[in-house]
Structures are given as C-alpha cells and as structure tokens.
Short mmCIF file of C-alpha atoms and ligand atoms in Angstrom, two decimals:
data_model
loop_
_atom_site.label_atom_id
_atom_site.label_comp_id
_atom_site.label_asym_id
_atom_site.label_seq_id
_atom_site.Cartn_x
_atom_site.Cartn_y
_atom_site.Cartn_z
CA MET A 22 -220.69 53.84 -66.32
CA LYS A 23 -220.42 50.94 -68.05
CA ARG A 24 -215.63 51.67 -68.42
CA LEU A 25 -216.53 53.24 -64.79
CA GLY A 26 -216.68 50.19 -63.29
CA LEU A 27 -214.54 48.63 -64.93
CA VAL A 28 -211.87 50.89 -64.18
CA ALA A 29 -213.43 50.10 -60.42
CA ALA A 30 -212.83 47.34 -60.76
CA ILE A 31 -209.93 46.97 -61.62
CA VAL A 32 -208.79 49.39 -59.06
CA ALA A 33 -209.62 46.91 -56.58
CA LEU A 34 -208.45 43.69 -57.66
CA GLY A 35 -205.53 45.87 -58.16
CA PHE A 36 -205.11 46.59 -54.32
CA PHE A 37 -206.85 43.13 -53.65
CA LEU A 38 -203.71 41.60 -55.28
CA ALA A 39 -201.86 44.01 -53.26
CA GLY A 40 -203.22 42.98 -50.32
CA LEU A 41 -202.70 39.35 -50.49
CA MET A 42 -198.86 39.62 -51.63
CA THR A 43 -197.50 41.60 -48.79
CA PRO A 44 -196.68 39.52 -46.64
CA VAL A 45 -195.25 38.08 -49.27
CA GLN A 46 -192.61 40.87 -49.90
CA THR A 47 -191.83 41.08 -46.41
CA GLN A 48 -191.17 38.03 -45.48
CA ALA A 49 -188.02 38.75 -48.59
CA LYS A 50 -186.78 41.49 -47.26
CA THR A 51 -183.38 41.84 -46.28
CA ILE A 52 -183.05 41.56 -41.14
CA PHE A 53 -180.06 43.71 -40.38
CA VAL A 54 -179.27 42.71 -37.39
CA THR A 55 -176.52 44.61 -34.73
CA ILE A 56 -173.47 42.77 -32.83
CA GLY A 57 -172.66 44.68 -30.35
CA THR A 58 -168.39 43.68 -29.50
CA GLY A 59 -165.71 45.27 -27.88
CA GLY A 60 -162.57 47.48 -27.95
CA VAL A 61 -160.79 46.11 -31.40
CA THR A 62 -158.41 45.16 -29.08
CA GLY A 63 -160.52 42.36 -26.69
CA VAL A 64 -161.81 38.90 -28.36
CA TYR A 65 -165.80 40.21 -28.34
CA TYR A 66 -164.41 42.13 -31.62
CA PRO A 67 -163.17 39.29 -33.18
CA THR A 68 -166.48 37.34 -32.03
CA GLY A 69 -168.94 39.42 -33.15
CA GLY A 70 -167.21 39.11 -36.55
CA ALA A 71 -166.78 35.47 -36.70
CA ILE A 72 -170.45 35.57 -35.88
CA ALA A 73 -171.86 38.34 -38.37
CA LYS A 74 -169.36 36.60 -40.88
CA MET A 75 -171.39 32.67 -40.51
CA VAL A 76 -174.86 33.34 -41.24
CA ASN A 77 -174.41 36.89 -44.03
CA LYS A 78 -173.30 33.29 -46.22
CA LYS A 79 -176.74 31.89 -45.44
CA ARG A 80 -178.33 35.53 -46.12
CA LYS A 81 -180.05 33.19 -49.42
CA VAL A 82 -180.76 31.18 -46.77
CA TYR A 83 -182.47 33.18 -44.04
CA GLY A 84 -182.99 37.65 -46.08
CA ILE A 85 -180.53 38.59 -42.47
CA ARG A 86 -177.63 40.03 -42.05
CA ALA A 87 -175.60 40.60 -39.64
CA THR A 88 -173.27 43.06 -38.66
CA VAL A 89 -170.78 44.03 -35.07
CA GLU A 90 -170.25 47.62 -33.32
CA SER A 91 -166.76 47.52 -31.33
CA THR A 92 -168.58 49.13 -28.27
CA GLY A 93 -167.34 50.54 -25.15
CA GLY A 94 -168.77 47.06 -23.59
CA SER A 95 -170.51 44.92 -21.10
CA VAL A 96 -172.63 46.78 -19.73
CA TYR A 97 -173.49 49.39 -23.03
CA ASN A 98 -174.19 46.10 -24.96
CA VAL A 99 -177.26 45.30 -22.38
CA ASN A 100 -178.91 47.83 -22.70
CA ALA A 101 -177.63 49.03 -26.19
CA VAL A 102 -180.52 46.14 -26.38
CA MET A 103 -182.62 46.36 -24.19
CA SER A 104 -183.14 49.65 -26.04
CA GLY A 105 -183.36 48.49 -28.51
CA ASP A 106 -180.05 49.96 -30.70
CA LEU A 107 -178.88 46.83 -30.75
CA GLU A 108 -180.57 42.85 -31.81
CA PHE A 109 -177.78 40.79 -29.50
CA GLY A 110 -174.65 41.28 -27.77
CA ILE A 111 -171.75 40.10 -26.40
CA VAL A 112 -171.25 40.15 -22.48
CA GLN A 113 -169.68 38.92 -19.51
CA SER A 114 -171.88 36.25 -17.14
CA ASP A 115 -171.50 38.27 -14.20
CA ARG A 116 -173.27 41.56 -16.04
CA GLN A 117 -175.68 39.09 -17.34
CA TYR A 118 -176.94 38.07 -13.76
CA GLN A 119 -176.20 41.84 -12.46
CA ALA A 120 -179.41 43.06 -14.95
CA TRP A 121 -181.64 39.96 -14.63
CA TYR A 122 -181.91 40.29 -11.24
CA GLY A 123 -181.53 44.41 -11.36
CA LEU A 124 -178.31 44.25 -9.57
CA ALA A 125 -174.57 46.54 -9.37
CA GLU A 126 -175.27 49.62 -12.90
CA TRP A 127 -179.06 47.98 -12.68
CA LYS A 128 -179.60 48.40 -8.96
CA GLU A 129 -181.81 52.13 -9.94
CA LYS A 130 -183.44 50.33 -13.28
CA GLY A 131 -184.31 46.86 -11.83
CA PRO A 132 -184.06 43.87 -13.56
CA GLN A 133 -184.10 43.64 -17.30
CA LYS A 134 -187.20 40.54 -17.75
CA ASP A 135 -186.39 41.88 -21.38
CA LEU A 136 -182.76 39.95 -21.94
CA ARG A 137 -182.54 36.09 -23.36
CA ALA A 138 -179.44 34.84 -23.67
CA ILE A 139 -178.45 32.08 -26.68
CA CYS A 140 -175.50 30.78 -24.81
CA SER A 141 -172.11 31.38 -23.10
CA ILE A 142 -168.62 31.75 -25.20
CA HIS A 143 -165.09 31.42 -24.33
CA PRO A 144 -164.00 32.57 -21.09
CA GLU A 145 -162.26 35.75 -19.46
CA SER A 146 -159.82 36.99 -16.93
CA ILE A 147 -159.42 39.07 -14.88
CA THR A 148 -156.31 40.79 -16.03
CA LEU A 149 -154.40 43.62 -14.30
CA VAL A 150 -151.43 44.73 -16.03
CA ALA A 151 -147.76 46.94 -14.45
CA ALA A 152 -145.57 48.53 -14.76
CA VAL A 153 -142.54 46.83 -13.81
CA ASP A 154 -140.56 50.44 -12.26
CA ALA A 155 -143.77 51.70 -10.93
CA GLY A 156 -142.69 48.71 -8.14
CA ILE A 157 -146.45 46.51 -8.14
CA LYS A 158 -145.66 42.90 -7.22
CA THR A 159 -149.27 42.49 -6.06
CA LEU A 160 -152.45 44.15 -5.31
CA GLN A 161 -151.45 46.10 -2.62
CA ASP A 162 -148.73 48.24 -4.25
CA LEU A 163 -150.69 49.69 -5.62
CA ARG A 164 -152.22 52.38 -3.51
CA GLY A 165 -151.92 55.74 -4.49
CA LYS A 166 -151.00 54.15 -7.94
CA ARG A 167 -152.85 56.01 -11.46
CA VAL A 168 -155.06 53.17 -12.13
CA ASN A 169 -157.46 52.28 -14.73
CA ILE A 170 -160.72 50.42 -13.59
CA GLY A 171 -161.93 50.64 -16.77
CA ASN A 172 -164.82 52.71 -18.18
CA PRO A 173 -168.45 52.99 -17.43
CA GLY A 174 -169.57 50.98 -19.94
CA SER A 175 -167.33 47.96 -19.53
CA GLY A 176 -167.36 45.49 -18.05
CA GLN A 177 -164.20 45.54 -16.22
CA ARG A 178 -165.40 47.88 -14.18
CA GLN A 179 -167.29 45.88 -11.24
CA ASN A 180 -165.09 43.18 -11.76
CA SER A 181 -162.05 45.74 -10.56
CA ILE A 182 -163.81 47.37 -7.65
CA ASP A 183 -164.78 44.40 -6.91
CA VAL A 184 -160.87 42.55 -6.60
CA LEU A 185 -159.77 45.55 -4.61
CA THR A 186 -162.45 45.38 -2.34
CA ASN A 187 -162.37 42.21 -1.35
CA ALA A 188 -157.95 43.14 -0.67
CA GLY A 189 -159.08 46.17 1.76
CA ILE A 190 -157.57 48.70 -0.76
CA ASP A 191 -160.85 51.70 -1.53
CA TRP A 192 -160.91 52.70 -5.51
CA LYS A 193 -161.95 55.93 -4.66
CA LYS A 194 -159.78 56.57 -1.86
CA ASP A 195 -157.01 53.84 -2.82
CA ILE A 196 -155.92 55.11 -4.91
CA ILE A 197 -155.77 56.93 -8.49
CA ALA A 198 -159.24 55.25 -9.59
CA GLU A 199 -158.73 56.19 -13.94
CA GLY A 200 -161.99 55.44 -16.42
CA VAL A 201 -160.38 55.31 -20.01
CA LYS A 202 -161.23 52.50 -22.22
CA ALA A 203 -159.66 49.46 -22.58
CA PRO A 204 -157.87 50.29 -25.96
CA GLU A 205 -157.05 52.74 -24.92
CA ALA A 206 -155.07 51.79 -21.93
CA PRO A 207 -152.08 50.07 -23.63
CA GLY A 208 -150.66 53.24 -24.79
CA LEU A 209 -151.25 55.47 -21.47
CA LEU A 210 -149.41 52.50 -19.51
CA GLN A 211 -146.28 52.13 -22.09
CA ASP A 212 -146.44 56.52 -21.92
CA GLY A 213 -146.29 56.35 -18.55
CA ARG A 214 -149.42 58.30 -17.23
CA ILE A 215 -150.68 54.90 -16.17
CA ASP A 216 -149.15 52.96 -13.98
CA ALA A 217 -150.78 50.24 -14.03
CA PHE A 218 -154.82 48.78 -15.51
CA PHE A 219 -157.18 46.44 -15.52
CA TYR A 220 -159.05 44.45 -17.79
CA THR A 221 -161.42 41.09 -17.54
CA VAL A 222 -160.66 39.15 -21.90
CA GLY A 223 -159.84 36.29 -22.82
CA HIS A 224 -156.35 35.31 -23.99
CA PRO A 225 -154.69 36.16 -26.11
CA SER A 226 -155.83 39.91 -26.40
CA GLY A 227 -154.50 41.74 -28.66
CA ALA A 228 -154.89 45.01 -25.80
CA ILE A 229 -152.64 42.67 -23.90
CA LYS A 230 -150.81 41.65 -26.93
CA GLU A 231 -149.38 45.23 -26.38
CA ALA A 232 -149.23 46.00 -23.47
CA THR A 233 -146.72 43.43 -23.04
CA ALA A 234 -144.64 44.34 -26.19
CA GLY A 235 -144.31 47.01 -25.45
CA ARG A 236 -140.67 48.29 -24.75
CA ARG A 237 -141.77 49.54 -20.68
CA LYS A 238 -141.84 46.11 -19.34
CA VAL A 239 -144.47 45.43 -17.57
CA ARG A 240 -146.85 42.73 -15.05
CA PHE A 241 -149.51 40.12 -14.14
CA ILE A 242 -150.77 40.42 -10.78
CA PRO A 243 -151.67 38.41 -9.16
CA ILE A 244 -155.16 37.98 -8.07
CA THR A 245 -155.24 35.34 -4.89
CA GLY A 246 -157.78 35.66 -1.70
CA VAL A 247 -160.09 35.65 -3.47
CA ASP A 248 -161.77 32.84 -1.14
CA LYS A 249 -164.62 35.27 0.10
CA LEU A 250 -165.04 37.16 -3.00
CA LEU A 251 -165.65 33.53 -4.48
CA LYS A 252 -168.94 32.91 -1.63
CA LYS A 253 -169.43 36.26 -1.61
CA TYR A 254 -170.48 36.21 -6.22
CA PRO A 255 -171.41 32.69 -7.26
CA TYR A 256 -170.48 34.19 -10.96
CA TYR A 257 -166.30 34.33 -10.04
CA ALA A 258 -164.64 31.27 -10.67
CA LYS A 259 -160.29 30.85 -9.53
CA ALA A 260 -158.86 31.58 -13.53
CA VAL A 261 -155.44 31.31 -15.34
CA ILE A 262 -153.71 34.18 -17.55
CA PRO A 263 -152.01 32.03 -20.16
CA ILE A 264 -148.12 33.24 -19.59
CA LYS A 265 -147.38 31.56 -23.17
CA PHE A 266 -149.36 34.48 -25.33
CA TYR A 267 -146.86 37.45 -23.66
CA PRO A 268 -143.80 36.39 -23.83
CA GLY A 269 -142.52 40.40 -23.11
CA ALA A 270 -143.91 40.56 -19.56
CA LYS A 271 -142.13 39.64 -16.49
CA ASN A 272 -143.80 36.71 -15.75
CA LYS A 273 -142.50 33.18 -16.54
CA GLU A 274 -145.60 31.57 -15.50
CA ASP A 275 -148.83 31.19 -15.62
CA VAL A 276 -150.11 33.11 -13.19
CA PRO A 277 -154.02 33.16 -11.19
CA THR A 278 -156.32 35.57 -10.99
CA ILE A 279 -160.58 34.57 -11.26
CA GLY A 280 -162.39 35.01 -14.16
CA VAL A 281 -165.82 34.64 -16.14
CA LYS A 282 -167.16 33.77 -18.95
CA ALA A 283 -167.82 35.73 -22.90
CA THR A 284 -172.08 35.07 -23.19
CA PHE A 285 -174.13 36.73 -26.01
CA VAL A 286 -177.22 37.36 -25.55
CA THR A 287 -180.37 39.65 -26.86
CA SER A 288 -183.74 40.17 -26.58
CA ILE A 289 -187.46 39.06 -26.27
CA LYS A 290 -187.84 41.48 -28.61
CA VAL A 291 -185.53 39.85 -31.03
CA PRO A 292 -187.99 37.74 -33.74
CA GLU A 293 -187.67 33.80 -32.62
CA ARG A 294 -186.22 32.87 -36.39
CA VAL A 295 -183.49 35.30 -36.91
CA VAL A 296 -182.35 33.97 -33.02
CA TYR A 297 -182.68 30.64 -34.52
CA ALA A 298 -180.79 30.93 -37.72
CA ILE A 299 -177.68 31.90 -35.78
CA THR A 300 -177.60 29.92 -33.13
CA LYS A 301 -178.05 27.29 -35.55
CA GLU A 302 -174.51 29.16 -37.99
CA LEU A 303 -172.39 28.92 -34.65
CA PHE A 304 -173.27 25.31 -33.37
CA ASP A 305 -173.67 23.98 -36.77
CA ASN A 306 -170.95 25.36 -37.60
CA LEU A 307 -168.70 25.08 -34.03
CA GLU A 308 -165.67 22.60 -34.70
CA GLN A 309 -164.37 25.80 -38.30
CA PHE A 310 -165.61 29.06 -34.96
CA LYS A 311 -163.07 26.97 -33.32
CA LYS A 312 -160.16 27.45 -35.20
CA LEU A 313 -160.93 30.85 -35.37
CA HIS A 314 -158.95 32.01 -32.31
CA PRO A 315 -157.52 30.93 -29.26
CA ALA A 316 -159.78 31.02 -26.87
CA TYR A 317 -162.34 29.31 -28.26
CA GLY A 318 -160.40 26.01 -27.50
CA VAL A 319 -162.46 24.83 -24.92
CA LEU A 320 -165.45 25.30 -26.06
CA THR A 321 -167.96 22.34 -26.64
CA ARG A 322 -171.50 22.29 -26.87
CA LYS A 323 -173.14 21.49 -24.01
CA ASN A 324 -169.81 24.16 -21.72
CA MET A 325 -171.79 27.13 -24.03
CA LEU A 326 -175.11 26.61 -22.73
CA GLU A 327 -173.79 26.75 -19.38
CA GLY A 328 -172.84 30.37 -16.90
CA LEU A 329 -176.08 31.54 -17.86
CA THR A 330 -178.67 33.63 -15.97
CA ALA A 331 -180.96 35.05 -18.40
CA PRO A 332 -183.84 32.48 -20.12
CA PHE A 333 -183.00 30.89 -23.22
CA HIS A 334 -184.48 32.35 -26.37
CA PRO A 335 -186.77 30.73 -27.61
CA GLY A 336 -184.50 30.49 -31.40
CA ALA A 337 -182.56 29.71 -29.38
CA LEU A 338 -184.07 27.00 -27.81
CA LYS A 339 -185.61 25.46 -30.30
CA TYR A 340 -181.80 25.31 -32.20
CA PHE A 341 -180.75 22.44 -28.77
CA LYS A 342 -184.58 21.07 -28.81
CA GLU A 343 -183.87 19.95 -31.98
CA VAL A 344 -180.05 18.17 -32.15
CA GLY A 345 -181.13 17.24 -28.50
CA LEU A 346 -178.99 19.42 -26.32
CA ILE A 347 -182.20 19.94 -24.72
CA LYS A 348 -184.63 18.02 -23.78
N1 LIG B 424 -164.64 41.91 -20.65
C1 LIG B 424 -164.88 42.70 -21.84
C2 LIG B 424 -166.53 43.91 -20.78
O1 LIG B 424 -167.47 43.06 -20.89
C3 LIG B 424 -164.89 42.97 -22.89
C4 LIG B 424 -163.60 42.37 -23.62
C5 LIG B 424 -163.02 41.95 -25.10
O2 LIG B 424 -164.07 42.92 -26.27
O3 LIG B 424 -163.42 40.87 -25.20
O4 LIG B 424 -166.82 45.16 -21.88
#
C-alpha cells in the first residue's frame, strides 16, 4: 500500500511539473508564418522574400520562420489573410481601402474588419503595354483588341476596369478582355495571342522587362484624362513609368499614368509579438532593405506610414510608438 502511495505521489508530481513546463515549451516553439505576394516576375515576390530573410536571420531571437508564397495578387492575399491561410500579405493600397470598407470584390462579403495594416512599401503604377504592330497608341485604340485586364484575384483587374471605364470603354463589350495572371501576359503578347496588357506593378519589374525586350516591339500607353477618376477615387495619384528601366520599349520619355502603393497587411488574429518582430526588422534595417530594389528608393520611415486604410496592427503600433514614429 505504501509503495502504491509513493508511485501515485511521483506520478502526481510528474503531472504537476509537466503542467508547469508547458508554457515555457510553447514559447520556445518556432512560429511559422507565410507572406502572400504575387507573380514571380512582379515586385511583391522579391519584396516578400526580402522581408522573410530579415526575420529568419533572427530566428534564434524571435522563434519565427517566415516563408513566401507566390499568389494571384492583392485580392487573393486579402482573402487568404482573412481566412487564416496566410499570416501576411502584400496588397495594393486601393485594395486595402476596398476590403476595409466592403467595396469592389468585398461588396457581398462586407467590410473586412479583421484586416490590419503594418506599413506601406513601394509605389506601383498602372502599366499598359501594347504591341506596336497592333496600332495601339492611345486607350481608344484598345477598342476591338484582345487585352489582358488581369486575373480575378489580382490587384490590377479593377484598375484596368477603372481606367477603361473612365475612357468610355466598356470592358465587356468594346474589347476582348482576357483574365490571365501577370507572369503569363508578356509571353502571350510576344506570341501575338494578345495585343496589350495591364499590370499594376512597381518598376522595374521582370514581367515588364520581358515584355519590352522581345522580338515584337511594344510601347507603353499613357493613361491621361484622369481628373474625374482622381476626384472619384481617393487612392489613385498621378505617377510616371520611368523609361530608363525599359530601353527596349518604343517610348523615349517617361510615361504618364496613375498609381497606388504596395502595402503590407496582416490580420488582428496574428500575435502581437510576431507582427512586432517583422515590423522592427523591416524598419531597423530600412537602409539595407532599400538597396535591394530600385522601387524602394523613395521609401522613408515616415512615408511608409502613409497610404493605409485599415488600423495598425498592435504589434506594428508598439514598434512605431517605441521609436517615436507615432506619438
Ligand atoms: N499589384 C499586383 C497585384 O496586386 C501585384 C504586383 C507585384 O506582384 O509586384 O496583384
């Protein structure tokens, strides 16, 4: 009897100790997070990669392992972050606005109230590339042509529709609209299977380099006459495509267009310490980060807090307050 009592006491002590240890063990466990980006020839994909690399370098400090996923773009990313399939996403500022207020693709689902902002990143411009031999020089010349407006799930699809509508072009009737993913569009253009494509992207991007460096000559089509559009939508601003990045294009000067910003988002459900760590690594190492891509050249710690609609995630806010970026 005595022995049995002793065994019971040891077992009980074992359970007690295990109970004490559990919280310690959980904290030491690596947290895996994934960043949703875009096509591999865009700018989101290398941007996600650069952010992941910074955090992974400090794996021992934070216990976070970040990976990157190539996706269909902004709309896909918002939805995947909201469903918990992804922890982070890069999303156009206009798409963040629409998701937060329940507009465009989110009209039926309603406002995405769990969406949280971390910061904005590089500027992106609505880029319309057209084949010279298709005789396209202006937006009006797109009538009757085969034009890729972007896959459902991409950020650019609504931008293309906005620009066409503003020019009085009905995308369902006046053009033959295609909905393929951005990385496929340059090949289709070079093969003569489409005449033009839209892509909302930072510059330079691999996709636009590919489209402008092929045998079939192409030009960028200016997107002008946009005053009405800029009044109607708060998230569009005038922008230019720097022609120096694309010597193969027919244009000789920077091309006027409109643009948005790439932004970095997450969900309220992602733990504060994870978002804090990612924000801190990005902002503490901003000067090094900026060297990784010409599109980041304009970034400052201050302007990276602009262009956001959803509230800051508490983890990001904690960092911004700590360094005095937010009072
Ligand atoms: N702006 C595009 C989108 O939201 C992605 C651009 C990129 O991958 O760089 O779908």
